[in-house]
Short mmCIF file of C-alpha atoms in Angstrom, two decimals:
data_model
loop_
_atom_site.label_atom_id
_atom_site.label_comp_id
_atom_site.label_asym_id
_atom_site.label_seq_id
_atom_site.Cartn_x
_atom_site.Cartn_y
_atom_site.Cartn_z
CA MET A 953 143.36 51.44 177.01
CA LYS A 954 142.76 55.11 177.32
CA ARG A 955 139.11 56.07 177.85
CA THR A 956 137.31 59.22 176.84
CA TYR A 957 133.75 60.19 177.59
CA LEU A 958 131.43 62.50 175.73
CA ILE A 959 129.48 64.60 178.22
CA LEU A 960 126.42 66.43 176.97
CA SER A 961 124.52 69.32 178.56
CA MET A 962 125.50 69.80 182.21
CA LEU A 963 125.98 66.11 182.95
CA MET A 964 128.49 65.26 185.65
CA LEU A 965 130.21 61.89 185.12
CA SER A 966 132.29 60.58 187.99
CA LEU A 967 135.40 58.76 186.77
CA SER A 968 136.47 57.37 190.11
CA SER A 969 135.35 53.84 190.91
CA ALA A 970 132.37 53.86 193.25
CA ALA A 971 132.25 50.08 193.69
CA GLN A 972 134.59 47.35 194.84
CA GLU A 973 136.03 44.51 192.78
CA PRO A 974 133.35 41.98 191.71
CA GLU A 975 133.31 38.74 193.70
CA LEU A 976 132.29 35.27 192.56
CA LEU A 977 129.41 34.20 194.78
CA THR A 978 129.82 30.49 194.11
CA ASP A 979 130.55 28.09 191.28
CA LEU A 980 127.03 26.68 191.48
CA ASN A 981 127.28 24.42 188.44
CA ALA A 982 130.73 22.89 188.37
CA ALA A 983 130.01 21.14 185.06
CA GLY A 984 128.49 24.10 183.19
CA ASP A 985 126.69 27.41 183.56
CA GLY A 986 124.88 28.18 186.79
CA LEU A 987 122.96 30.97 185.06
CA SER A 988 121.55 30.92 181.57
CA GLU A 989 122.54 33.24 178.75
CA PHE A 990 118.93 33.35 177.56
CA TYR A 991 116.68 32.80 180.60
CA TYR A 992 117.21 35.62 183.08
CA SER A 993 113.74 36.98 183.91
CA THR A 994 113.85 38.30 187.49
CA ALA A 995 111.39 39.40 190.19
CA TYR A 996 111.69 40.82 193.70
CA LEU A 997 109.66 39.17 196.44
CA GLY A 998 110.21 40.69 199.87
CA ASP A 999 113.90 40.20 200.67
CA GLN A 1000 114.31 37.60 197.93
CA LEU A 1001 115.42 37.89 194.33
CA LEU A 1002 113.95 35.19 192.07
CA PHE A 1003 115.32 34.11 188.68
CA PRO A 1004 116.18 30.93 186.71
CA LEU A 1005 119.35 29.00 187.57
CA ASP A 1006 120.94 25.57 187.10
CA ASN A 1007 122.87 23.83 189.88
CA GLY A 1008 124.06 21.04 187.57
CA GLU A 1009 121.54 18.51 188.88
CA THR A 1010 118.18 20.10 188.14
CA GLY A 1011 118.48 21.83 184.80
CA ILE A 1012 117.18 25.41 184.56
CA GLU A 1013 114.72 25.86 187.44
CA LEU A 1014 113.39 28.64 189.64
CA GLY A 1015 116.17 29.93 191.86
CA THR A 1016 116.40 32.33 194.76
CA LEU A 1017 118.96 34.71 196.20
CA ILE A 1018 118.51 35.71 199.83
CA ASN A 1019 121.13 37.08 202.22
CA GLY A 1020 123.78 36.36 199.61
CA GLU A 1021 122.84 32.66 199.45
CA LEU A 1022 122.04 31.15 196.06
CA SER A 1023 119.90 28.01 195.64
CA VAL A 1024 117.24 26.29 193.56
CA LEU A 1025 113.88 27.10 195.13
CA LYS A 1026 112.06 24.13 193.62
CA ASP A 1027 112.85 21.45 191.04
CA ILE A 1028 109.59 21.85 189.13
CA ASN A 1029 110.52 19.43 186.35
CA PRO A 1030 112.30 16.72 188.39
CA GLY A 1031 115.79 15.61 187.54
CA ILE A 1032 117.96 17.08 184.82
CA ALA A 1033 114.86 17.99 182.77
CA GLU A 1034 114.19 21.75 182.84
CA SER A 1035 111.11 23.80 183.65
CA ARG A 1036 112.74 27.00 182.26
CA PRO A 1037 110.71 29.57 184.23
CA VAL A 1038 110.08 32.82 182.37
CA GLU A 1039 107.94 35.97 182.61
CA LEU A 1040 108.27 36.28 186.40
CA THR A 1041 105.46 38.68 187.37
CA ASN A 1042 104.57 40.22 190.75
CA PHE A 1043 100.88 39.76 191.54
CA GLN A 1044 98.87 39.59 194.77
CA GLY A 1045 102.01 39.61 196.91
CA LYS A 1046 103.47 36.57 195.12
CA VAL A 1047 105.30 35.87 191.88
CA TYR A 1048 103.56 34.17 188.97
CA PHE A 1049 105.47 32.69 186.06
CA SER A 1050 105.37 30.38 183.05
CA ALA A 1051 107.06 26.99 183.36
CA GLU A 1052 106.69 23.38 182.18
CA ASP A 1053 106.97 19.91 183.65
CA ILE A 1054 106.70 16.39 182.28
CA ASP A 1055 103.28 15.68 183.81
CA ASN A 1056 101.43 18.89 182.89
CA GLY A 1057 103.28 20.47 180.01
CA GLY A 1058 103.25 24.25 180.05
CA GLY A 1059 101.43 25.90 182.91
CA LEU A 1060 100.97 28.98 185.06
CA TRP A 1061 102.87 28.65 188.34
CA VAL A 1062 103.02 30.76 191.51
CA THR A 1063 105.47 31.06 194.39
CA ASP A 1064 105.41 32.76 197.76
CA GLY A 1065 109.19 32.38 197.99
CA THR A 1066 109.18 28.92 199.57
CA GLU A 1067 109.45 25.45 198.04
CA ALA A 1068 106.12 24.37 199.56
CA GLY A 1069 104.47 27.56 198.34
CA THR A 1070 105.59 27.04 194.73
CA GLU A 1071 102.75 25.33 192.88
CA LEU A 1072 100.93 24.91 189.61
CA ILE A 1073 97.91 27.20 189.26
CA PHE A 1074 96.63 26.36 185.80
CA THR A 1075 97.36 24.33 182.68
CA SER A 1076 95.28 23.85 179.56
CA THR A 1077 94.67 20.20 178.72
CA SER A 1078 93.86 21.13 175.12
CA THR A 1079 97.14 23.00 174.57
CA SER A 1080 99.54 21.25 176.95
CA THR A 1081 102.43 21.68 174.50
CA SER A 1082 102.10 25.49 174.73
CA ARG A 1083 103.25 27.62 177.63
CA PRO A 1084 101.57 30.65 179.17
CA ALA A 1085 102.77 33.83 177.49
CA GLY A 1086 102.15 37.55 177.72
CA LEU A 1087 101.60 37.76 181.50
CA GLN A 1088 100.09 41.19 182.22
CA VAL A 1089 98.63 42.54 185.48
CA ALA A 1090 95.76 44.81 184.45
CA ARG A 1091 94.24 47.78 186.27
CA ASN A 1092 91.20 45.69 187.23
CA GLY A 1093 93.45 43.66 189.53
CA LEU A 1094 93.52 40.51 187.37
CA LEU A 1095 96.35 38.71 185.61
CA TYR A 1096 95.96 38.09 181.85
CA PHE A 1097 97.88 35.51 179.82
CA ALA A 1098 97.55 33.32 176.75
CA ILE A 1099 98.15 29.62 176.19
CA GLY A 1100 98.35 28.90 172.49
CA SER A 1101 95.65 31.01 170.85
CA ASN A 1102 93.40 31.12 173.93
CA LEU A 1103 93.28 34.16 176.23
CA TYR A 1104 92.78 33.73 179.99
CA ARG A 1105 92.47 35.89 183.06
CA THR A 1106 92.88 34.92 186.71
CA ASN A 1107 92.53 36.31 190.22
CA GLY A 1108 95.53 34.18 191.20
CA THR A 1109 93.69 30.96 192.01
CA THR A 1110 92.87 27.84 190.01
CA ALA A 1111 89.14 28.33 190.54
CA GLY A 1112 89.41 31.98 189.55
CA THR A 1113 91.06 31.29 186.18
CA GLU A 1114 88.86 31.49 183.09
CA MET A 1115 89.23 31.56 179.31
CA ILE A 1116 87.75 34.74 177.85
CA ALA A 1117 88.68 34.63 174.14
CA GLU A 1118 89.91 32.43 171.31
CA ASN A 1119 92.25 33.38 168.46
CA ALA A 1120 94.09 35.66 170.86
CA GLY A 1121 97.68 34.49 170.95
CA LEU A 1122 99.94 36.90 172.85
CA ALA A 1123 103.54 36.94 171.68
CA ILE A 1124 106.67 38.99 171.28
CA ASP A 1125 107.56 39.13 167.61
CA TRP A 1126 111.02 37.59 167.43
CA GLN A 1127 112.32 39.60 164.49
CA HIS A 1128 111.30 42.99 165.91
CA GLN A 1129 111.50 42.06 169.62
CA SER A 1130 108.20 43.77 170.31
CA PRO A 1131 104.82 42.49 171.60
CA ASN A 1132 101.42 42.31 169.90
CA TYR A 1133 99.70 43.10 173.23
CA CYS A 1134 99.65 45.72 175.99
CA LEU A 1135 97.63 46.94 178.96
CA TYR A 1136 94.55 48.93 177.96
CA GLU A 1137 91.84 50.51 180.08
CA ASN A 1138 90.80 47.88 182.70
CA GLY A 1139 92.14 44.90 180.74
CA ILE A 1140 94.46 44.40 177.79
CA ALA A 1141 94.52 45.00 174.04
CA TYR A 1142 96.08 42.87 171.32
CA VAL A 1143 96.34 42.69 167.54
CA VAL A 1144 96.14 39.36 165.67
CA ARG A 1145 95.42 38.09 162.17
CA TYR A 1146 91.65 37.44 162.07
CA GLU A 1147 89.39 37.14 159.02
CA GLY A 1148 92.49 37.73 156.90
CA LYS A 1149 93.03 41.18 158.41
CA ALA A 1150 95.05 42.74 161.22
CA SER A 1151 92.37 42.90 163.90
CA LEU A 1152 92.60 45.04 167.02
CA PHE A 1153 90.85 43.72 170.13
CA ALA A 1154 90.28 44.96 173.68
CA ALA A 1155 89.63 42.38 176.40
CA ASP A 1156 88.31 42.74 179.93
CA GLU A 1157 85.61 40.17 180.71
CA SER A 1158 85.54 39.20 177.03
CA ALA A 1159 87.18 40.30 173.78
CA VAL A 1160 85.71 43.16 171.72
CA LEU A 1161 86.79 43.94 168.16
CA LEU A 1162 87.88 47.59 167.94
CA ALA A 1163 89.08 47.93 164.35
CA GLN A 1164 90.54 46.08 161.36
CA THR A 1165 92.96 46.91 158.56
CA GLU A 1166 92.69 45.81 154.97
CA GLY A 1167 93.81 42.27 154.15
CA ILE A 1168 97.28 41.12 155.21
CA GLY A 1169 99.42 38.16 154.22
CA ASN A 1170 99.71 34.94 156.18
CA PHE A 1171 103.24 35.78 157.29
CA ALA A 1172 102.75 39.43 158.25
CA ASP A 1173 104.47 40.51 161.48
CA LEU A 1174 102.23 42.28 164.03
CA TYR A 1175 104.16 44.09 166.75
CA GLY A 1176 104.84 47.41 168.50
CA MET A 1177 101.58 47.34 170.47
CA ALA A 1178 101.28 50.08 173.10
CA GLU A 1179 98.70 52.10 174.97
CA VAL A 1180 99.25 55.82 174.43
CA ASP A 1181 97.35 59.03 175.07
CA GLY A 1182 94.13 58.82 173.09
CA GLY A 1183 94.21 55.13 172.18
CA LEU A 1184 96.55 52.47 170.85
CA VAL A 1185 99.38 52.05 168.34
CA PHE A 1186 100.91 49.04 166.60
CA ALA A 1187 102.86 48.14 163.45
CA ILE A 1188 102.53 45.73 160.54
CA ALA A 1189 105.48 44.48 158.47
CA ASP A 1190 104.22 42.46 155.50
CA SER A 1191 106.81 41.65 152.86
CA PHE A 1192 104.12 40.24 150.54
CA THR A 1193 101.61 43.11 150.89
CA ASP A 1194 103.74 46.23 151.12
CA ASP A 1195 100.86 48.70 151.07
CA VAL A 1196 99.71 47.57 154.53
CA SER A 1197 103.18 47.82 156.08
CA ALA A 1198 103.02 50.83 158.39
CA VAL A 1199 102.58 52.10 161.93
CA TYR A 1200 98.88 52.33 162.84
CA ARG A 1201 97.14 54.60 165.35
CA PHE A 1202 93.74 53.81 166.85
CA ASP A 1203 91.91 56.92 168.09
CA GLU A 1204 89.58 55.71 170.83
CA ASP A 1205 87.43 58.85 170.75
CA GLN A 1206 86.86 58.77 167.00
CA GLU A 1207 87.06 54.95 166.84
CA THR A 1208 89.26 55.25 163.76
CA LEU A 1209 92.34 53.33 162.65
CA GLU A 1210 94.82 55.19 160.45
CA LYS A 1211 98.37 54.87 159.21
CA ALA A 1212 100.77 57.18 161.01
CA ALA A 1213 102.90 59.66 159.08
CA PHE A 1214 106.42 60.74 160.04
CA ASN A 1215 108.00 63.73 158.28
CA GLY A 1216 104.86 63.92 156.17
CA GLU A 1217 104.97 60.37 154.85
CA VAL A 1218 104.00 56.86 155.95
CA GLN A 1219 107.11 55.04 157.15
CA LEU A 1220 107.56 51.68 158.85
CA MET A 1221 109.30 51.51 162.21
CA ARG A 1222 111.08 48.30 163.19
CA ARG A 1223 111.79 48.97 166.87
CA PHE A 1224 109.71 50.54 169.65
CA ILE A 1225 109.88 51.58 173.31
CA PRO A 1226 106.53 52.22 175.05
CA LEU A 1227 106.67 54.95 177.70
CA GLY A 1228 104.28 55.13 180.64
CA GLY A 1229 101.00 54.58 178.78
CA GLN A 1230 101.43 58.03 177.24
CA TYR A 1231 103.93 57.84 174.39
CA GLN A 1232 105.28 55.28 171.97
CA ILE A 1233 108.88 55.87 170.96
CA GLY A 1234 109.88 54.40 167.62
CA TYR A 1235 113.00 54.34 165.51
CA ILE A 1236 113.28 54.99 161.78
CA ASN A 1237 116.50 53.58 160.32
CA GLY A 1238 118.96 56.24 159.28
CA ASP A 1239 116.75 59.03 160.62
CA GLY A 1240 116.18 58.99 164.36
CA PHE A 1241 113.81 58.41 167.26
CA TYR A 1242 110.23 59.71 167.20
CA SER A 1243 107.61 60.05 169.92
CA PHE A 1244 103.91 59.85 169.13
CA MET A 1245 100.44 59.23 170.53
CA ALA A 1246 97.14 58.02 169.08
CA ASN A 1247 96.29 61.48 167.79
CA GLY A 1248 98.26 64.63 167.16
CA PRO A 1249 101.58 65.03 165.36
CA SER A 1250 104.64 62.87 165.84
CA GLU A 1251 107.85 64.56 167.01
CA LYS A 1252 111.45 63.68 166.41
CA ILE A 1253 113.10 63.53 169.83
CA LEU A 1254 116.64 62.41 168.95
CA GLU A 1255 118.76 62.15 165.84
CA GLY A 1256 120.16 58.70 165.22
CA THR A 1257 122.13 56.75 162.67
CA PRO A 1258 122.18 53.12 163.86
CA GLU A 1259 120.68 50.39 161.72
CA PHE A 1260 118.48 48.19 163.92
CA ASN A 1261 117.89 45.70 161.12
CA VAL A 1262 119.48 42.69 162.78
CA GLN A 1263 116.77 40.15 163.48
CA GLY A 1264 116.09 39.53 167.14
CA VAL A 1265 118.02 42.58 168.39
CA PRO A 1266 115.91 44.97 170.50
CA ILE A 1267 116.58 48.52 171.60
CA VAL A 1268 118.02 47.80 175.04
CA HIS A 1269 116.26 49.97 177.61
CA THR A 1270 114.98 50.30 181.17
CA TYR A 1271 112.55 52.63 182.94
CA VAL A 1272 113.59 54.99 185.72
CA SER A 1273 111.82 57.99 187.32
CA ASP A 1274 109.12 58.45 184.63
CA LYS A 1275 111.76 58.24 181.91
CA VAL A 1276 113.30 55.63 179.70
CA LEU A 1277 117.04 55.03 179.51
CA PHE A 1278 117.95 53.46 176.19
CA ARG A 1279 120.74 52.45 173.87
CA VAL A 1280 120.97 54.98 171.04
CA ARG A 1281 123.61 53.23 169.03
CA ASP A 1282 126.72 51.09 169.05
CA THR A 1283 129.60 53.08 167.55
CA PHE A 1284 131.55 49.88 166.79
CA PRO A 1285 134.49 49.24 166.78
CA GLY A 1286 134.30 51.13 170.04
CA GLY A 1287 131.58 52.88 171.95
CA GLU A 1288 127.98 52.86 173.15
CA GLU A 1289 125.72 55.91 173.17
CA ILE A 1290 123.08 55.95 175.91
CA GLY A 1291 120.10 58.32 175.83
CA ILE A 1292 117.33 59.29 178.23
CA SER A 1293 113.81 60.53 177.43
CA ASP A 1294 110.50 61.50 179.02
CA GLY A 1295 108.83 61.24 175.60
CA THR A 1296 109.23 64.92 174.66
CA PRO A 1297 111.92 66.61 172.55
CA ALA A 1298 112.88 68.88 175.46
CA GLY A 1299 113.14 65.93 177.83
CA THR A 1300 115.29 63.77 175.53
CA ARG A 1301 119.06 63.86 175.18
CA LEU A 1302 122.15 61.79 174.64
CA LEU A 1303 123.32 61.12 178.19
CA PHE A 1304 126.80 59.64 177.85
CA THR A 1305 129.11 57.75 175.52
CA THR A 1306 131.90 55.29 176.24
CA GLU A 1307 134.54 53.63 174.09
CA GLU A 1308 133.43 50.11 175.06
CA SER A 1309 131.04 48.39 172.65
CA TYR A 1310 128.44 45.69 173.37
CA LEU A 1311 125.60 46.11 175.82
CA THR A 1312 123.56 43.12 177.04
CA ASN A 1313 120.86 44.62 179.26
CA MET A 1314 119.97 47.41 181.69
CA ILE A 1315 118.14 47.13 184.98
CA THR A 1316 116.45 49.52 187.39
CA TYR A 1317 116.15 49.37 191.15
CA GLY A 1318 114.36 52.23 192.86
CA GLU A 1319 115.39 55.56 191.36
CA LYS A 1320 118.63 54.27 189.81
CA ALA A 1321 119.40 52.43 186.60
CA TYR A 1322 122.45 50.22 186.01
CA VAL A 1323 124.29 49.84 182.70
CA VAL A 1324 127.27 47.70 181.68
CA THR A 1325 129.10 48.07 178.36
CA GLY A 1326 131.96 46.03 176.88
CA THR A 1327 130.23 42.69 177.43
CA SER A 1328 131.58 40.77 174.40
CA ASN A 1329 134.53 40.33 172.05
CA GLY A 1330 137.32 41.16 174.47
CA PHE A 1331 136.17 44.62 175.49
CA GLN A 1332 136.61 45.70 179.10
CA GLN A 1333 133.40 45.79 181.12
CA GLU A 1334 132.39 49.26 182.33
CA PHE A 1335 129.70 49.50 185.03
CA HIS A 1336 127.67 52.70 185.37
CA VAL A 1337 124.74 53.87 187.48
CA VAL A 1338 122.30 56.58 186.39
CA ASP A 1339 120.28 58.58 188.90
CA GLY A 1340 116.81 58.90 187.39
CA GLN A 1341 116.00 62.17 189.13
CA SER A 1342 119.21 64.15 188.61
CA GLU A 1343 120.30 62.24 185.47
CA GLU A 1344 123.79 62.11 186.95
CA VAL A 1345 125.93 59.23 185.72
CA THR A 1346 128.45 57.61 188.06
CA HIS A 1347 131.19 55.25 186.94
CA LEU A 1348 131.13 52.20 189.21
CA TYR A 1349 133.90 49.95 187.98
CA THR A 1350 136.05 49.01 184.98
CA SER A 1351 137.53 45.53 184.61
CA GLU A 1352 141.27 45.25 184.13
CA ALA A 1353 140.91 42.68 181.36
CA GLY A 1354 138.12 42.02 178.89
CA SER A 1355 136.34 38.75 178.25
CA SER A 1356 136.36 37.16 174.81
CA LEU A 1357 133.19 35.25 175.76
CA THR A 1358 129.80 36.53 174.57
CA ARG A 1359 127.43 38.39 176.91
CA SER A 1360 130.05 38.31 179.63
CA VAL A 1361 127.82 40.36 181.97
CA ILE A 1362 124.03 40.02 182.35
CA LEU A 1363 122.66 42.21 185.12
CA ILE A 1364 120.31 40.36 187.51
CA GLY A 1365 119.32 42.65 190.40
CA ILE A 1366 120.13 44.54 193.60
CA GLN A 1367 120.07 43.13 197.11
CA ASP A 1368 121.53 44.52 200.35
CA ASN A 1369 123.52 47.25 198.55
CA ARG A 1370 125.12 44.74 196.21
CA LEU A 1371 124.74 44.51 192.44
CA TYR A 1372 124.35 40.91 191.28
CA PHE A 1373 125.08 39.79 187.75
CA ALA A 1374 125.75 36.68 185.67
CA GLY A 1375 129.44 36.82 184.78
CA ASN A 1376 131.09 34.78 182.03
CA PHE A 1377 134.79 35.54 182.38
CA ASP A 1378 136.44 32.13 182.57
CA GLU A 1379 135.55 29.08 180.47
CA GLN A 1380 136.63 26.83 183.37
CA ILE A 1381 134.03 28.42 185.66
CA GLY A 1382 131.27 29.18 183.18
CA ARG A 1383 128.48 31.73 183.60
CA GLU A 1384 127.99 32.13 187.35
CA MET A 1385 126.73 34.70 189.84
CA TYR A 1386 129.00 37.60 190.78
CA SER A 1387 128.35 40.63 192.94
CA MET A 1388 129.90 43.97 193.82
CA ASP A 1389 129.41 46.39 196.69
CA ILE A 1390 127.58 49.52 195.50
CA SER A 1391 126.76 51.01 198.90
CA ALA A 1392 128.60 54.21 197.88
CA VAL A 1393 125.81 55.01 195.40
CA THR A 1394 122.82 53.48 197.22
CA SER A 1395 123.15 55.24 200.58
CA ASN A 1396 119.99 57.08 201.56
CA GLU A 1397 119.98 60.88 201.55
CA ALA A 1398 118.02 62.86 204.13
CA PRO A 1399 114.57 63.78 202.72
CA GLU A 1400 113.63 67.42 202.26
CA ALA A 1401 111.46 69.01 204.95
CA THR A 1402 107.75 68.97 204.04
CA PRO A 1403 104.49 69.75 205.83
CA TYR A 1404 103.14 66.41 204.63
CA GLU A 1405 103.80 62.91 205.89
CA VAL A 1406 103.30 59.71 203.92
CA LEU A 1407 102.07 56.80 206.02
CA ILE A 1408 102.00 53.28 204.55
CA SER A 1409 100.12 50.36 206.05
CA GLU A 1410 99.81 46.84 204.71
CA ASN A 1411 97.26 47.77 202.05
CA HIS A 1412 96.98 51.57 201.96
CA LEU A 1413 98.92 54.81 201.51
CA LEU A 1414 97.85 57.91 203.44
CA LEU A 1415 99.11 61.44 202.85
CA LYS A 1416 98.80 63.17 206.20
CA GLY A 1417 98.38 66.96 206.16
CA GLN A 1418 96.80 69.79 208.11
CA THR A 1419 94.11 70.48 205.48
CA ALA A 1420 92.43 68.53 202.69
CA THR A 1421 94.64 68.92 199.62
CA ASN A 1422 94.42 67.24 196.21
CA PHE A 1423 97.43 65.26 194.99
CA ALA A 1424 98.51 63.06 192.06
CA LEU A 1425 100.01 59.65 192.82
CA THR A 1426 101.87 57.31 190.48
CA PHE A 1427 102.90 53.76 191.37
CA PHE A 1428 105.86 51.94 189.81
CA ASP A 1429 107.30 48.47 190.21
CA LEU A 1430 110.87 48.10 191.48
CA GLN A 1431 112.11 47.89 187.88
CA GLY A 1432 110.75 51.41 187.27
CA ARG A 1433 107.74 50.46 185.12
CA GLU A 1434 104.56 52.41 185.74
CA ILE A 1435 101.74 50.41 187.37
CA SER A 1436 98.95 52.96 187.77
CA GLN A 1437 98.03 56.60 188.36
CA VAL A 1438 95.43 57.88 190.80
CA LEU A 1439 94.19 61.22 192.12
CA GLY A 1440 93.66 61.56 195.86
CA VAL A 1441 92.96 63.90 198.74
CA SER A 1442 95.19 64.19 201.81
CA ASN A 1443 94.00 62.38 204.96
CA GLU A 1444 92.02 59.90 202.84
CA PRO A 1445 93.64 56.45 202.31
CA ILE A 1446 94.58 55.19 198.83
CA GLU A 1447 94.64 51.45 198.21
CA LEU A 1448 98.07 50.13 197.26
CA PRO A 1449 98.47 48.30 193.92
CA PHE A 1450 98.05 44.56 193.76
CA THR A 1451 101.77 44.02 193.14
CA ASN A 1452 102.39 44.74 196.86
CA PHE A 1453 105.98 45.87 196.24
CA GLY A 1454 107.14 48.99 194.44
CA LEU A 1455 107.72 52.74 194.38
CA TYR A 1456 105.47 55.76 194.51
CA ARG A 1457 105.76 59.35 193.33
CA LEU A 1458 103.35 61.81 194.91
CA VAL A 1459 102.92 65.40 193.68
CA VAL A 1460 101.23 67.83 196.10
CA ASP A 1461 101.43 71.65 196.23
CA GLY A 1462 104.30 71.59 193.72
CA GLN A 1463 106.33 69.19 195.88
CA VAL A 1464 107.37 65.71 194.77
CA LEU A 1465 107.49 62.99 197.42
CA ARG A 1466 108.99 59.61 196.59
CA GLY A 1467 109.34 56.35 198.44
CA LYS A 1468 108.86 52.57 198.53
CA PHE A 1469 105.92 50.49 199.63
#
């Protein structure tokens, strides 16, 4: 099939393959799928990549990839019964996650990357049928989560886990694929139905009611929660009480809650992408993408015509270099449009378009994002990598034949200059782990000369310079999501974030220094 690409602005798109043919790592589950179509939460831990897998004897359990070797790390729910680990979250140099077993029900688990070091941290005896949800590492260095309608926080130990609020269920609304919670100040914020109203809470040591709407119906959807400049935003979709259906903005300075207007009128958004604690990006069907904060006007950043009305379908996106890379629309029967944005109209554009429809997910590792299109209905899979700094798109690989199986590629992660993904190309093999060599696009370039030197110890970052100079420092996790921002002075150490693994961007004297910690 002939391929054409739409190149916008001054984008350079390399058409030559920059990766080798994908290789099957192993047929881990000879009787079925070694990797799940629905459970593929991943986390990096040192030189390991952690994610759910099924070897055919254990059910879906926590798995590990290290040095190209794939195995179940621990059979948490013994036998063929499954623990189905989800929400893998880096915290305190380990990975915490939600799982279940026959003895304890749903619980909060932790692993240090070894079988012996994988253990249950906490379970609620009163809500053993519920699993921990909404795992969020807050700026105060604590991990927040909910079990049922109870909100907890922990320092990573059983003794250091405490319930801090009731009626505080954290969830991702299935229809809109968007959460009712987010990080906020030193803790988290969430919106729930309370006293018959949509009630906005902030929680650190305890929950504090910030604001309430007018009455809502029992089946109203609460979603789109995000911290933005000046406060918080969220949305209500209530088919029985239409006058409350809207996007809401909470101004933390004025302590007011108001409906947001777009193009001069109140309109409901069904899909959102939060961006760096500064902007919320939302989509209005048949109109386009808008960026807005808690106060000030909203701005259209990109025209768009897709209809994101299908229940359970999110806007596929990933974060890279202070930006978000996102699916703009599927131009079925052929094509995917991919955009990039920093939250401003000037920093938003359509990046590239292909003729291959269907996109399962995107992932980020370091300063690069990886995208695969053509993942269903017989289309040919096209692998691309996007450099977050230059916004250059490189074509990695195109399959010779498409797969008629659904979600034929689910990207998992990067390890040792190889891209790993769950491939579903052959019904006789099932969904198993594949990899391809991407060293051509991951080779390190020589850093620019600078009068400053960044020194990293086990717990601190130090900018070494000849004189005391102020700088701005932003930390990200390896998936490109912002962790925190701090201001510092050269020659004075800055404590590293509690995730222990990630990226930094340091701005000093107009120079931008980047690296890993």
